[in-house]
XYZ file of C-alpha atoms in Angstrom:
75
model
C 135.041 -156.135 -191.122
C 138.704 -156.251 -191.130
C 138.448 -159.780 -191.335
C 136.053 -159.819 -194.427
C 138.482 -157.572 -195.678
C 141.524 -158.918 -194.988
C 140.099 -162.333 -197.004
C 138.745 -160.270 -200.028
C 135.237 -161.087 -198.889
C 132.415 -159.000 -199.628
C 130.900 -156.593 -196.941
C 127.296 -155.524 -196.678
C 126.028 -152.590 -195.186
C 124.102 -148.941 -195.159
C 124.701 -145.424 -195.116
C 122.396 -143.688 -192.170
C 121.787 -140.097 -192.297
C 119.110 -140.008 -189.676
C 119.046 -139.031 -186.099
C 117.050 -141.789 -184.775
C 118.347 -144.210 -182.369
C 115.419 -146.646 -182.918
C 115.957 -146.977 -186.291
C 119.553 -147.230 -186.282
C 119.156 -149.882 -183.465
C 116.620 -151.934 -186.190
C 119.428 -151.432 -188.732
C 121.871 -152.858 -186.723
C 119.936 -155.804 -186.165
C 119.359 -156.702 -189.724
C 122.506 -159.027 -189.898
C 124.707 -156.200 -192.074
C 128.156 -156.096 -191.918
C 128.715 -152.310 -191.266
C 126.678 -149.443 -190.832
C 128.229 -146.061 -191.514
C 126.970 -143.355 -189.658
C 126.993 -139.701 -191.427
C 127.799 -137.164 -189.085
C 129.201 -134.706 -191.771
C 125.947 -134.487 -194.050
C 123.264 -136.284 -191.825
C 123.060 -136.313 -187.959
C 123.071 -133.005 -186.665
C 125.679 -133.019 -183.766
C 128.276 -135.318 -181.714
C 125.959 -136.038 -179.214
C 123.419 -137.656 -181.429
C 126.161 -139.451 -183.032
C 126.976 -141.125 -179.607
C 123.310 -142.023 -179.354
C 123.117 -143.685 -182.555
C 126.202 -145.555 -181.367
C 124.876 -146.404 -177.996
C 121.988 -147.679 -179.987
C 124.260 -150.175 -181.618
C 125.942 -151.464 -178.852
C 125.599 -155.234 -178.378
C 125.161 -155.799 -182.077
C 127.658 -157.360 -184.258
C 127.188 -154.917 -187.113
C 130.435 -152.623 -187.051
C 130.005 -149.031 -186.961
C 132.017 -146.361 -188.862
C 131.501 -142.868 -188.320
C 132.289 -140.299 -191.187
C 132.984 -136.924 -188.975
C 132.119 -133.651 -189.488
C 135.222 -131.784 -189.374
C 138.633 -132.216 -188.338
C 140.316 -129.764 -186.406
C 143.775 -128.670 -187.229
C 146.674 -129.404 -184.694
C 149.549 -127.332 -184.656
C 152.647 -129.306 -184.302
């Protein structure tokens, strides 16, 4: 994905707000460049997101995760 962006090439993908590892596994096999797992408004929790990432394992499709929240860290 980074190489495509670096070379100013288009990158094709899909937003995923499903919680189904089987559906994500099928989408990862479509030949897309990326899948964005929407954990802010779609996937119910972090554990479900891990299962979706596992379903993409071995696929050439790049996973991108939209996180549900960011904890503030005191410095």
